[in-house]
Coordinates of C-alpha atoms in Angstrom, one line a residue:
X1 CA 4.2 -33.7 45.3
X2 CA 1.9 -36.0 44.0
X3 CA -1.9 -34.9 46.0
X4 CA -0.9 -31.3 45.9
X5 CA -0.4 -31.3 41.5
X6 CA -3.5 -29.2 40.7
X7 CA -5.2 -26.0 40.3
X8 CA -7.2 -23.4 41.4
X9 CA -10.0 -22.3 38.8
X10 CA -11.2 -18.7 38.8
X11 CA -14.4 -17.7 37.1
X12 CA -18.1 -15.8 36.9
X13 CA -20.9 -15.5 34.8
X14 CA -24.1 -13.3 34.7
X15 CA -26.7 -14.6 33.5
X16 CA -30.5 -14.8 34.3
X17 CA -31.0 -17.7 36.6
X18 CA -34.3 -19.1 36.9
X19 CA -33.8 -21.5 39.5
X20 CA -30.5 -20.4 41.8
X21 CA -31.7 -23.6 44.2
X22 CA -31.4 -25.7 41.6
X23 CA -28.4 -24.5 40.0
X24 CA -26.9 -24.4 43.7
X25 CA -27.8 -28.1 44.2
X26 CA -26.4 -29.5 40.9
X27 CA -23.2 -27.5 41.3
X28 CA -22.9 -28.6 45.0
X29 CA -22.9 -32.4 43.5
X30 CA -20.7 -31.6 40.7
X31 CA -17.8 -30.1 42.7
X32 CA -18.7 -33.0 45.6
X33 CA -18.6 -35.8 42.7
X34 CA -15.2 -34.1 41.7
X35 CA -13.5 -33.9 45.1
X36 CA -13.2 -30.1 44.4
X37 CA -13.4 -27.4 47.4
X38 CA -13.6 -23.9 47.3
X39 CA -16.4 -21.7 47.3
X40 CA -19.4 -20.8 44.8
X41 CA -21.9 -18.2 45.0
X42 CA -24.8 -18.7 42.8
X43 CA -27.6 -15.9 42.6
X44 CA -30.6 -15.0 40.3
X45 CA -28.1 -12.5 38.7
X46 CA -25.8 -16.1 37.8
X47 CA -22.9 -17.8 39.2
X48 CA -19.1 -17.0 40.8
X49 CA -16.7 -19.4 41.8
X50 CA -13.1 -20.7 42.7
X51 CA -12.3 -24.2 43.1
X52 CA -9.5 -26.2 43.6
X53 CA -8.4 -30.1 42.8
X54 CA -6.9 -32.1 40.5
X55 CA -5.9 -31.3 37.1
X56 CA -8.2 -34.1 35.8
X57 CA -11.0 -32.7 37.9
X58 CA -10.8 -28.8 37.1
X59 CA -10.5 -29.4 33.4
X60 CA -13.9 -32.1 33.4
X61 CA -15.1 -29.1 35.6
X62 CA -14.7 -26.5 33.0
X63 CA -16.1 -28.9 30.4
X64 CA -19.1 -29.9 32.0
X65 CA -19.7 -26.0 32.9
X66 CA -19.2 -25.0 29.3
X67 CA -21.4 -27.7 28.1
X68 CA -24.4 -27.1 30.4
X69 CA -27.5 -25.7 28.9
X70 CA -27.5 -22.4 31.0
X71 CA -23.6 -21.3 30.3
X72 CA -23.4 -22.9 27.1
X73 CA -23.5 -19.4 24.7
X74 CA -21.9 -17.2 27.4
X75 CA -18.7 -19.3 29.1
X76 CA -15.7 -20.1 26.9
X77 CA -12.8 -21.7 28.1
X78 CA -10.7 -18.3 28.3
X79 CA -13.3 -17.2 30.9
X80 CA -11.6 -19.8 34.0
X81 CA -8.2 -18.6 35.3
X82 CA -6.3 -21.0 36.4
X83 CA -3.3 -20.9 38.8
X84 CA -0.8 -23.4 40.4
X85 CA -2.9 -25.2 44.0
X86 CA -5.5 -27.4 44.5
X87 CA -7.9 -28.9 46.9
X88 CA -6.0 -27.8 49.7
X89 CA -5.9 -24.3 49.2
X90 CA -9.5 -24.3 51.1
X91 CA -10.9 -25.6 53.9
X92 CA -13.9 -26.8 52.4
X93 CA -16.2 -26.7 49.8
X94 CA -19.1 -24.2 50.3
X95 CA -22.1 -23.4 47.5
X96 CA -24.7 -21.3 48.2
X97 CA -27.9 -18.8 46.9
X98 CA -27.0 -15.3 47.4
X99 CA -28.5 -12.1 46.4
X100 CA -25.8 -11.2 44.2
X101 CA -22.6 -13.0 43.1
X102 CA -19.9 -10.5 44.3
X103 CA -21.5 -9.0 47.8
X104 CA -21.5 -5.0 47.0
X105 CA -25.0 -4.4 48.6
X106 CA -26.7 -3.2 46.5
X107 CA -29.7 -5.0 45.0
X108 CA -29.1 -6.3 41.6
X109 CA -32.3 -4.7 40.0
X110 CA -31.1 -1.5 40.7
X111 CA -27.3 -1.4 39.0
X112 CA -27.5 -4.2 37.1
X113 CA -24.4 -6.0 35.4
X114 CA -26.1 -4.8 32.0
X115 CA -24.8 -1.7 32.6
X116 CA -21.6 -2.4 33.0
X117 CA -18.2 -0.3 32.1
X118 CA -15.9 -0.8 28.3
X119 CA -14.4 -4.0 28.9
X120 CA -10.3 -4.1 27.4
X121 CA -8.8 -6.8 26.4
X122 CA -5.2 -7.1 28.9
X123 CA -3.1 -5.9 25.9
X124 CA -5.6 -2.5 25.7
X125 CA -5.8 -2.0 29.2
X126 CA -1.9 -2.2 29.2
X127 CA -1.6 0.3 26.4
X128 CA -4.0 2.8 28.5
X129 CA -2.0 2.5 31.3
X130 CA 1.5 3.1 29.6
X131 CA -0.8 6.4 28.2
X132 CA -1.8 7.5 31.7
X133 CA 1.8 7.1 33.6
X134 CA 3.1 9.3 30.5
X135 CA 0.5 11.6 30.7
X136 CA 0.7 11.6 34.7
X137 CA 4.5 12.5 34.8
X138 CA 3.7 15.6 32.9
X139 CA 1.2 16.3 34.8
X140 CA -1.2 16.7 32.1
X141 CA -4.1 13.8 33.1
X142 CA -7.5 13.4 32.7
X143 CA -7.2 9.5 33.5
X144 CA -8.1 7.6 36.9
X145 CA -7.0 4.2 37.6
X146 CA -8.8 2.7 39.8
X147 CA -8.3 0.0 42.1
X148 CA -11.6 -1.4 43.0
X149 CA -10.1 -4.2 45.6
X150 CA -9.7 -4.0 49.3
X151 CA -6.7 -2.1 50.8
X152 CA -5.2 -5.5 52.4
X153 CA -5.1 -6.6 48.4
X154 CA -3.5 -3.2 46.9
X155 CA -1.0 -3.5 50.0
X156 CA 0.9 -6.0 48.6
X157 CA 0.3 -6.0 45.0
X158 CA -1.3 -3.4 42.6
X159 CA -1.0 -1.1 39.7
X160 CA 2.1 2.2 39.1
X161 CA 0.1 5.2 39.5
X162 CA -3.5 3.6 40.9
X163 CA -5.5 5.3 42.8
X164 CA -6.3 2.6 45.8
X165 CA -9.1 3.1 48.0
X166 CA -8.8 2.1 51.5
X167 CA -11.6 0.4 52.1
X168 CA -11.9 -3.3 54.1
X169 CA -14.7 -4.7 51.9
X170 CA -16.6 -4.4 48.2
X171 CA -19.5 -3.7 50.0
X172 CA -18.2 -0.3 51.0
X173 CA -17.0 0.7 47.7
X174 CA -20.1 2.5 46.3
X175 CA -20.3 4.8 49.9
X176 CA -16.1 5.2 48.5
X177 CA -17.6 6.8 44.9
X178 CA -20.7 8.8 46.6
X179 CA -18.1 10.7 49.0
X180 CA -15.8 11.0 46.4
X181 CA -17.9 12.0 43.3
X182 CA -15.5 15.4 42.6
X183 CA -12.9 13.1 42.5
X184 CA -14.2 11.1 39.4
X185 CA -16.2 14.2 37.6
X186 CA -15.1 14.1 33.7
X187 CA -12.6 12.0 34.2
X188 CA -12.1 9.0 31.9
X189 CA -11.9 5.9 34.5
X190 CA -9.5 3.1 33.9
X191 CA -11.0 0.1 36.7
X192 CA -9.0 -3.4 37.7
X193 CA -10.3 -6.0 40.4
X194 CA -8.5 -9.7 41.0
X195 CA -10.6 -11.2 38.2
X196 CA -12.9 -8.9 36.8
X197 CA -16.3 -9.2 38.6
X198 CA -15.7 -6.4 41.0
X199 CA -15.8 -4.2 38.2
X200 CA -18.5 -5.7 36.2
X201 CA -20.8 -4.2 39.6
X202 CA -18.4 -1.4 40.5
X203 CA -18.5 0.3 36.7
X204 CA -22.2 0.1 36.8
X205 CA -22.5 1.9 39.7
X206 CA -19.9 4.6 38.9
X207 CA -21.8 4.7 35.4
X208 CA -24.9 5.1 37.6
X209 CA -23.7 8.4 39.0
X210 CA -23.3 9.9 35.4
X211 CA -20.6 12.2 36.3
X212 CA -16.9 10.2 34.8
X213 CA -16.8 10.7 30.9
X214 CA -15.7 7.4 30.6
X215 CA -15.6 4.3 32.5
X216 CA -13.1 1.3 31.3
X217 CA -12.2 -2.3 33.1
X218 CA -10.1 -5.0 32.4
X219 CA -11.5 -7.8 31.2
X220 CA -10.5 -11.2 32.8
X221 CA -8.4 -9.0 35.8
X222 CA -5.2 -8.9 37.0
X223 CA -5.1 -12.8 36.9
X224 CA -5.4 -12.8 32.4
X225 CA -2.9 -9.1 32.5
X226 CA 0.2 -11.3 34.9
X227 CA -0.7 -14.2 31.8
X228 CA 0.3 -11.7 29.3
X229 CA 2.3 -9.0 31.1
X230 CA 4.0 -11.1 33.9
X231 CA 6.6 -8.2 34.3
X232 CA 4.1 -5.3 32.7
X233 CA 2.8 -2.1 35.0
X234 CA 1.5 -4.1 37.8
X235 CA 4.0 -4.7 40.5
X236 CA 3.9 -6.9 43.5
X237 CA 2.0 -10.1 44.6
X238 CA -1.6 -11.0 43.4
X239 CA -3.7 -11.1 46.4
X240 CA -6.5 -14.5 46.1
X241 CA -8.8 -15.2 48.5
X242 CA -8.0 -18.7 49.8
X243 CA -5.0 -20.4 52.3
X244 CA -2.4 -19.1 49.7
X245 CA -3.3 -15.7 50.2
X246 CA -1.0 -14.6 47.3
X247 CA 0.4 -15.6 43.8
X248 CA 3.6 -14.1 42.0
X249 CA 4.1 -13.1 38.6
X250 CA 7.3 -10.9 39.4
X251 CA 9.9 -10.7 42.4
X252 CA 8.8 -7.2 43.6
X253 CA 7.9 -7.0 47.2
X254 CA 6.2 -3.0 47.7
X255 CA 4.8 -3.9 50.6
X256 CA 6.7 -3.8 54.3
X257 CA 6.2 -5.7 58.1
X258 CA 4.0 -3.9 60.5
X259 CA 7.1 -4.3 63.0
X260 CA 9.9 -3.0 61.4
X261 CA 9.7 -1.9 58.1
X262 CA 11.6 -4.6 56.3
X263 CA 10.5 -5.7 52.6
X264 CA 7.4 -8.1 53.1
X265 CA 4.3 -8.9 51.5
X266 CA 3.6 -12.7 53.4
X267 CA 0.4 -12.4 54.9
X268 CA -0.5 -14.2 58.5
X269 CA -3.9 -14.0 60.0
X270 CA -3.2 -12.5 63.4
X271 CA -2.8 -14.8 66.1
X272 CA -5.1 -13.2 68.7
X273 CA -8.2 -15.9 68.5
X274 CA -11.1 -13.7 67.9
X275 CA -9.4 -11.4 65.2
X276 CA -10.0 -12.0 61.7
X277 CA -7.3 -9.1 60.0
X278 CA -4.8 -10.0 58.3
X279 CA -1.1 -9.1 59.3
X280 CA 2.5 -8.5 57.8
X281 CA 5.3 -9.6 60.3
X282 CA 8.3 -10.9 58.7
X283 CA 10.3 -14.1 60.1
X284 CA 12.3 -12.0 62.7
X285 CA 9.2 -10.4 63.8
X286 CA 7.7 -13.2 64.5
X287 CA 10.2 -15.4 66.3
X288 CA 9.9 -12.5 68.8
X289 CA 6.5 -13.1 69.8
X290 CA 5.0 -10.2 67.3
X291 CA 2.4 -12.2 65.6
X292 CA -0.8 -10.0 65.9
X293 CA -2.1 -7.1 63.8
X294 CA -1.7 -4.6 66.7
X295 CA -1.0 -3.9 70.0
X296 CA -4.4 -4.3 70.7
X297 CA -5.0 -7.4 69.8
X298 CA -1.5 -8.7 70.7
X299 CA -2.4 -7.8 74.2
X300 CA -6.2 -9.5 73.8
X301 CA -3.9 -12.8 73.0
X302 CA -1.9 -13.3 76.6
X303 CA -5.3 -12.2 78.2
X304 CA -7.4 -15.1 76.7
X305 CA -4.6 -17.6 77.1
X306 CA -4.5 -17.7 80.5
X307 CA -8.3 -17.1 80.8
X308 CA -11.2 -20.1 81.1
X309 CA -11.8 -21.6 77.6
X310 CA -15.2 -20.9 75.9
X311 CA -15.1 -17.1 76.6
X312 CA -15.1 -15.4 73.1
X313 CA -14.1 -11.4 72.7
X314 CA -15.3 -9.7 69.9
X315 CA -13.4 -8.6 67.3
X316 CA -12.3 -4.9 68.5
X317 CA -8.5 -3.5 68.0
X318 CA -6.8 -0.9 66.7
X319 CA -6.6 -2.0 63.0
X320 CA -11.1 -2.1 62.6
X321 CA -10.8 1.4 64.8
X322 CA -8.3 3.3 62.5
X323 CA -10.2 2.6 59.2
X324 CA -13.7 4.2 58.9
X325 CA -16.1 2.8 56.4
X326 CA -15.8 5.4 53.5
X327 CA -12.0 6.6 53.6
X328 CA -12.3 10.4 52.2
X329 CA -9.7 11.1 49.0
X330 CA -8.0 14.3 48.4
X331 CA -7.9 15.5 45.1
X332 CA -4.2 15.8 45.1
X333 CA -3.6 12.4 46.2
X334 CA -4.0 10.5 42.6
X335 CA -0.9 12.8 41.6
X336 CA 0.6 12.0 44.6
X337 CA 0.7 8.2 44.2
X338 CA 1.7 8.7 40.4
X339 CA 4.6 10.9 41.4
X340 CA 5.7 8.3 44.2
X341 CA 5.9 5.5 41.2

């Protein structure tokens, strides 16, 4: 076990940063000094980032962090997740200045973090959501819970009764709200990412459309509600976004293999070379060849391996083709997915 005892941190902060180059530069020799990887984002708006290592070396992380000048009255040490890994749950270790510190694409200036949704605690958010599933099996609400992640997350792991958009990136989540505005009009909105910073962006700009009565998110994510709630309303594996590709708080599996059907929610990247989707084929599945995220693409893979090295195909298959970039929700379909629970 020994090199593989650690942790992965989780954490953001906003904050005005004068300098991102020369926050980006200490933090690069920080996490290089520590032997951390992982990847931080660092922008004029502040700073996002998960890292991996040692115990010894995530907790001087978090003290040094706290104790620098910049995040000194805004960090605390309830503001870093932490979860079994370690250095080699990434690759590398990557820092760099970005426009903002979760990519939505939208410039900063305009929806800023300032105006962001009612944060709740995990044991309010949990309370709302026992509220909504009662009210929603009467039929009676005026309550949206929104999943602000990426469909491949919600797949495997997510919220009874949340309305999931299907969307492939965050940066396609405010085109998601402007075709869906209906959808959201004087409702009271209920929002969950991973570990809170989607919705820190994502409230503001649904609060920026002034059309939801109320908008709510959950402070600290799914990651601080599994600490508290391990077994509460959300079901299913916690998507992260490094070589573990999930963590489990309970031993419900709602997700199924693209091949045939059976309980699954272990995620492969496909195995055709140029593809970068992710894909659910259970053991069976794959001992009989069916590694790739579709036909497509599983096809693409015997073509390249008996052609020259060097050639690269671009990413094209069935799985990019069958989701457009703004997904349009019916009304009825929240009630749908509440009923299905």
């Amino acid at each position: 076990v020994g090199s593989k005892e650690g942790e992965v941190l989780l954490y953001y902060c906003y904050c005005e940063v004068k300098d991102p180059e020369k926050l980006c530069a200490w933090q690069k020799a920080l996490c290089q000094h520590l032997h951390l990887t992982g990847k931080v984002r660092v922008a004029s708006e502040g700073i996002n980032g998960t890292v991996g290592g040692s115990k010894v070396a995530t907790n001087l992380y978090i003290e040094v962090m706290l104790a620098q000048p910049l995040f000194k009255d805004l960090l605390c040490r309830d503001d870093f997740k932490s979860s079994a890994g370690g250095a080699h749950c990434f690759p590398d270790l990557r820092v760099g200045v970005f426009e903002e510190i979760v990519p939505m694409g939208i410039d900063p200036k305009k929806v800023s973090y300032k105006e962001t949704g009612i944060h709740l605690s995990p044991q309010e958010f949990h309370r709302e959501v026992e509220q909504y599933l009662s009210q929603a099996n009467q039929g009676q609400s005026d309550t949206i819970l929104l999943d602000c992640r990426n469909f491949y997350e919600s797949k495997i792991g997510h919220f009874q009764g949340c309305l999931a958009p299907d969307i492939r990136k965050f940066s396609y989540f405010p085109s998601y709200v402007d075709e869906n505005l209906e959808l959201f009009k004087n409702k009271r909105v209920l929002m969950y990412c991973t570990g809170g910073i989607r919705c820190e962006r994502g409230s503001a700009y649904l609060r920026s459309k002034a059309v939801c009565r109320e908008v709510y998110q959950l402070k600290g994510g799914i990651h601080k509600y599994l600490e508290e709630f391990p077994d509460g309303f959300y079901r299913g594996k916690l998507f992260v976004f490094d070589d573990r590709y999930a963590i489990c708080s309970n031993e419900d599996i709602i997700s199924a293999c693209r091949y045939c059907g059976t309980l699954w929610d272990q995620y492969k990247l496909c195995s055709s070379q140029h593809c970068r989707q992710l894909v659910l084929t259970c053991p069976s599945c794959r001992k009989k060849g069916l590694t790739a995220c579709c036909p497509v693409c599983q096809e693409k893979e015997l073509k390249v391996t008996s052609r020259a090295s060097g050639q690269t195909i671009k990413e094209e298959c069935e799985c990019t083709k069958r989701r457009p970039r703004v997904p349009i929700e019916h009304i009825a379909q929240s009630t749908l997915d509440t009923e299905k629970d």
